Tab-separated table of C-alpha atoms in Angstrom:
chain	number	residue	atom	x	y	z
J	1	MET	CA	-45.110	-7.339	34.550
J	2	PHE	CA	-41.398	-6.664	34.126
J	3	ARG	CA	-39.075	-5.861	31.272
J	4	ARG	CA	-36.270	-8.117	30.217
J	5	ASP	CA	-33.023	-6.838	28.872
J	6	VAL	CA	-32.907	-8.998	25.749
J	7	GLN	CA	-29.650	-9.036	23.807
J	8	SER	CA	-28.660	-11.020	20.766
J	9	ILE	CA	-26.222	-13.893	21.115
J	10	LYS	CA	-23.903	-12.203	18.607
J	11	ASP	CA	-23.665	-9.096	20.811
J	12	LEU	CA	-22.977	-11.180	23.906
J	13	VAL	CA	-20.277	-13.247	22.192
J	14	MET	CA	-18.601	-10.187	20.682
J	15	ARG	CA	-18.628	-8.377	24.036
J	16	ASN	CA	-17.055	-11.427	25.693
J	17	LEU	CA	-14.382	-11.651	22.974
J	18	ARG	CA	-13.663	-7.919	23.363
J	19	VAL	CA	-13.203	-8.299	27.124
J	20	GLN	CA	-10.776	-11.183	26.572
J	21	GLY	CA	-8.877	-9.281	23.854
J	22	LEU	CA	-9.843	-11.709	21.108
J	23	GLU	CA	-12.201	-9.604	19.003
J	24	THR	CA	-9.544	-7.995	16.794
J	25	PRO	CA	-7.680	-11.230	15.948
J	26	LEU	CA	-10.987	-12.882	15.080
J	27	LEU	CA	-11.997	-10.028	12.770
J	28	GLN	CA	-8.531	-10.026	11.172
J	29	LYS	CA	-8.880	-13.737	10.439
J	30	ARG	CA	-12.320	-13.179	8.904
J	31	LEU	CA	-10.873	-10.371	6.770
J	32	ILE	CA	-8.014	-12.559	5.515
J	33	GLU	CA	-10.456	-15.359	4.690
J	34	ALA	CA	-12.620	-12.836	2.806
J	35	TRP	CA	-9.804	-11.889	0.398
J	36	PRO	CA	-10.624	-14.592	-2.233
J	37	ILE	CA	-14.316	-13.697	-2.035
J	38	ILE	CA	-13.799	-9.935	-2.432
J	39	ALA	CA	-10.853	-10.026	-4.851
J	40	GLY	CA	-12.134	-12.909	-6.958
J	41	GLU	CA	-10.777	-16.297	-7.947
J	42	LEU	CA	-8.305	-15.024	-10.548
J	43	ILE	CA	-6.617	-12.631	-8.140
J	44	ALA	CA	-6.715	-15.197	-5.335
J	45	ARG	CA	-4.908	-17.666	-7.580
J	46	TYR	CA	-1.933	-15.271	-7.833
J	47	THR	CA	-1.954	-14.455	-4.116
J	48	ASP	CA	0.887	-16.128	-2.229
J	49	SER	CA	0.364	-14.965	1.360
J	50	ILE	CA	-1.754	-12.494	3.333
J	51	ASN	CA	-1.303	-11.025	6.813
J	52	VAL	CA	-2.395	-8.008	8.846
J	53	TYR	CA	0.041	-5.822	10.769
J	54	ASN	CA	-0.669	-2.357	12.240
J	55	GLN	CA	-4.012	-2.024	10.427
J	56	THR	CA	-2.356	-2.711	7.062
J	57	LEU	CA	-3.153	-5.770	4.983
J	58	TYR	CA	0.005	-7.148	3.351
J	59	VAL	CA	-0.722	-9.209	0.241
J	60	HIS	CA	2.138	-10.991	-1.514
J	61	MET	CA	1.361	-11.355	-5.215
J	62	THR	CA	3.222	-13.674	-7.602
J	63	MET	CA	2.416	-11.600	-10.701
J	64	PRO	CA	4.005	-8.111	-10.876
J	65	ALA	CA	1.551	-6.734	-13.459
J	66	LEU	CA	-1.407	-7.705	-11.305
J	67	ARG	CA	0.311	-6.193	-8.263
J	68	ALA	CA	0.577	-2.836	-10.055
J	69	GLU	CA	-3.076	-2.951	-11.119
J	70	LEU	CA	-4.270	-3.784	-7.605
J	71	SER	CA	-2.138	-1.023	-6.065
J	72	MET	CA	-4.156	1.546	-7.990
J	73	ARG	CA	-7.431	0.121	-6.624
J	74	ARG	CA	-6.331	-0.530	-3.035
J	75	GLN	CA	-8.736	1.939	-1.369
J	76	GLU	CA	-11.629	0.204	-3.090
J	77	TYR	CA	-10.502	-3.135	-1.632
J	78	VAL	CA	-10.011	-1.586	1.828
J	79	LYS	CA	-13.610	-0.417	1.835
J	80	LYS	CA	-14.999	-3.714	0.520
J	81	LEU	CA	-13.063	-5.825	3.023
J	82	ASN	CA	-13.996	-3.640	5.999
J	83	ASP	CA	-17.633	-3.679	4.886
J	84	TYR	CA	-17.513	-7.468	4.624
J	85	VAL	CA	-16.377	-7.917	8.246
J	86	GLU	CA	-18.545	-4.985	9.402
J	87	ALA	CA	-15.655	-3.314	11.245
J	88	GLN	CA	-12.772	-0.927	10.574
J	89	ILE	CA	-9.927	-3.468	10.673
J	90	ILE	CA	-7.547	-2.147	8.009
J	91	THR	CA	-6.743	1.319	6.744
J	92	ASP	CA	-4.423	0.380	3.869
J	93	ILE	CA	-3.278	-2.509	1.699
J	94	CYS	CA	0.323	-3.103	0.667
J	95	PHE	CA	0.828	-5.334	-2.348
J	96	ARG	CA	4.238	-6.997	-2.489
């Protein structure tokens, strides 16, 4: 009898993406798509654009009062978003 090295498909796909240099862009896209889920519908409605650059999530808000409120809670959103994608993708959020 012999042992088989059984690995999950997720692990194999992620390893292949990592080798090809595509893991980080994929996780960044998942993080951007998670913004309406984590932030909520009301906040998502006032969000104009979102992008990731140098481990910082840049969120352009159309409502200045909401931007100020979110700036005070940005570390909370960093943790929730990273937990959602199960990886350390961003370290900060900049609300514009």
